[in-house]
Amino acid sequence: MELEDYKKASDYIKNKIGSLSPKIAIVLGSGLGVLREDFEDLITINYKDIPGFPVSTVSGHAGELLVGKISGVSIIAMNGRFHYYEGYNLDEVTFPIRVFKLLGINDILLTNAAGGINLDFKCGDLMVINDQLSFFALSPLRGKNLDEFGTRFPSMSQLYDVDLSKKLFDIINTHTNRAKSGIYAYMKGPSYETPAEIRALRVLGADAVGMSTVPEAIVAKHCGMRIVGVSCITNMAAGITTEDCKAKDLSHSEVSDTADKVKFIFKDVVKEYIQLFNGY
């Protein structure tokens, strides 16, 4: 992708939203599109209409940009994201992040549904991401560096903003006793991991695993954005059975069912987090 490709998309969005100037971008993971209900002055833009945007193909990912206000703060949200396993290259998977940067957005909240690896986790927990593992996958920064967005060799130290992550953790604690924090491991998918892979990831320090978020976080960091991430633990990973997650074979429907059970808590958490940007 070239800079002009991102500019065409950002110019199209600017034309659609007029004077609105989003302060924060949110990527909504599987089953978490319930936030749509709380937008004021909502403008909906279908991905297929935006130059250069891929189209989401996964159940539970609506495939639209939501622009408007929540809690008095102008935001833009991806109701559905793109994944490497859908056949897209990583330039396409992370395309919206650089578009958001051109829109003047410096803060992003990444959400996802994830499998629990930490044996202390339960289905329905919300894990604030404090670091990530991604060395099993290609880097989305591979290839020509776009100097307009960031340096060739960006640091990944403190990838997730410490202060904002702590605030999000505290917000989750006010709504539920299911607040966790931990390391998110990225696997390419679309098959779920084997029990052996999960045991290896646990040895490496991972607390949860999923098929998204990491490429977006790397590109957001390259762009100089502040990043906060949260995983809804929708299932326990392969080989792990707990009292509330007894399925022998993992399925996307299990992920969606658990996300559906916690969606209103998640919505309240995100709305309160957005309030942190009032007046910012």
CSV table of N, CA, C and O in Angstrom, one decimal, residues 1-3 6 98 101-102 141 143-154 222-224:
chain,number,residue,atom,x,y,z
A,1,MET,N,0.8,-1.2,0.0
A,1,MET,CA,0.0,0.0,0.0
A,1,MET,C,0.9,1.3,0.0
A,1,MET,O,1.9,1.3,0.6
A,2,GLU,N,0.4,2.3,-0.7
A,2,GLU,CA,1.1,3.6,-0.7
A,2,GLU,C,0.3,4.6,0.1
A,2,GLU,O,-0.8,4.4,0.4
A,3,LEU,N,1.0,5.7,0.4
A,3,LEU,CA,0.3,6.7,1.2
A,3,LEU,C,-0.9,7.2,0.5
A,3,LEU,O,-1.9,7.5,1.2
A,6,TYR,N,-4.1,5.3,1.4
A,6,TYR,CA,-4.7,5.6,2.7
A,6,TYR,C,-5.4,7.0,2.7
A,6,TYR,O,-6.4,7.2,3.3
A,98,ARG,N,-4.1,3.0,9.8
A,98,ARG,CA,-3.4,4.1,9.2
A,98,ARG,C,-4.4,5.2,8.7
A,98,ARG,O,-4.1,6.4,8.7
A,101,LYS,N,-5.2,7.2,11.6
A,101,LYS,CA,-4.2,8.2,11.9
A,101,LYS,C,-4.3,9.4,11.0
A,101,LYS,O,-4.1,10.5,11.5
A,102,LEU,N,-4.6,9.2,9.8
A,102,LEU,CA,-4.8,10.4,8.9
A,102,LEU,C,-6.0,11.2,9.2
A,102,LEU,O,-6.1,12.4,8.9
A,141,LEU,N,4.6,-4.7,9.4
A,141,LEU,CA,5.5,-3.6,8.9
A,141,LEU,C,6.5,-4.1,7.9
A,141,LEU,O,7.4,-3.4,7.5
A,143,GLY,N,8.3,-5.0,4.5
A,143,GLY,CA,8.3,-4.3,3.2
A,143,GLY,C,8.7,-2.9,3.4
A,143,GLY,O,9.3,-2.5,4.4
A,144,LYS,N,8.4,-2.1,2.4
A,144,LYS,CA,8.7,-0.7,2.4
A,144,LYS,C,8.2,0.1,3.6
A,144,LYS,O,7.0,-0.1,3.9
A,145,ASN,N,9.0,0.8,4.3
A,145,ASN,CA,8.5,1.6,5.4
A,145,ASN,C,7.9,2.9,4.9
A,145,ASN,O,8.4,3.6,4.0
A,146,LEU,N,6.7,3.2,5.5
A,146,LEU,CA,6.0,4.5,5.1
A,146,LEU,C,6.5,5.5,6.2
A,146,LEU,O,5.9,5.6,7.3
A,147,ASP,N,7.5,6.3,5.8
A,147,ASP,CA,8.1,7.2,6.8
A,147,ASP,C,7.1,8.2,7.3
A,147,ASP,O,7.2,8.8,8.4
A,148,GLU,N,6.0,8.5,6.5
A,148,GLU,CA,5.0,9.5,6.9
A,148,GLU,C,4.3,9.0,8.2
A,148,GLU,O,3.7,9.8,8.9
A,149,PHE,N,4.3,7.7,8.4
A,149,PHE,CA,3.6,7.2,9.6
A,149,PHE,C,4.5,6.9,10.8
A,149,PHE,O,4.1,7.1,12.0
A,150,GLY,N,5.7,6.4,10.5
A,150,GLY,CA,6.6,6.1,11.6
A,150,GLY,C,8.0,5.6,11.1
A,150,GLY,O,8.2,5.5,9.9
A,151,THR,N,8.8,5.4,12.1
A,151,THR,CA,10.2,5.0,11.8
A,151,THR,C,10.3,3.5,11.3
A,151,THR,O,9.4,2.7,11.6
A,152,ARG,N,11.4,3.2,10.7
A,152,ARG,CA,11.6,1.8,10.2
A,152,ARG,C,11.6,0.8,11.3
A,152,ARG,O,11.1,-0.3,11.1
A,153,PHE,N,12.2,1.1,12.4
A,153,PHE,CA,12.4,0.1,13.5
A,153,PHE,C,11.7,0.6,14.8
A,153,PHE,O,12.4,1.1,15.7
A,154,PRO,N,10.4,0.6,14.8
A,154,PRO,CA,9.7,1.1,16.0
A,154,PRO,C,9.9,0.2,17.2
A,154,PRO,O,9.9,-1.0,17.2
A,222,HIS,N,3.4,1.9,15.5
A,222,HIS,CA,4.3,2.5,14.4
A,222,HIS,C,3.8,3.9,14.1
A,222,HIS,O,4.6,4.8,13.8
A,223,CYS,N,2.5,4.1,14.2
A,223,CYS,CA,1.8,5.4,13.9
A,223,CYS,C,1.9,6.4,15.1
A,223,CYS,O,1.4,7.5,15.0
A,224,GLY,N,2.4,5.9,16.2
A,224,GLY,CA,2.5,6.8,17.4
A,224,GLY,C,1.2,6.9,18.2
A,224,GLY,O,1.1,7.9,18.9
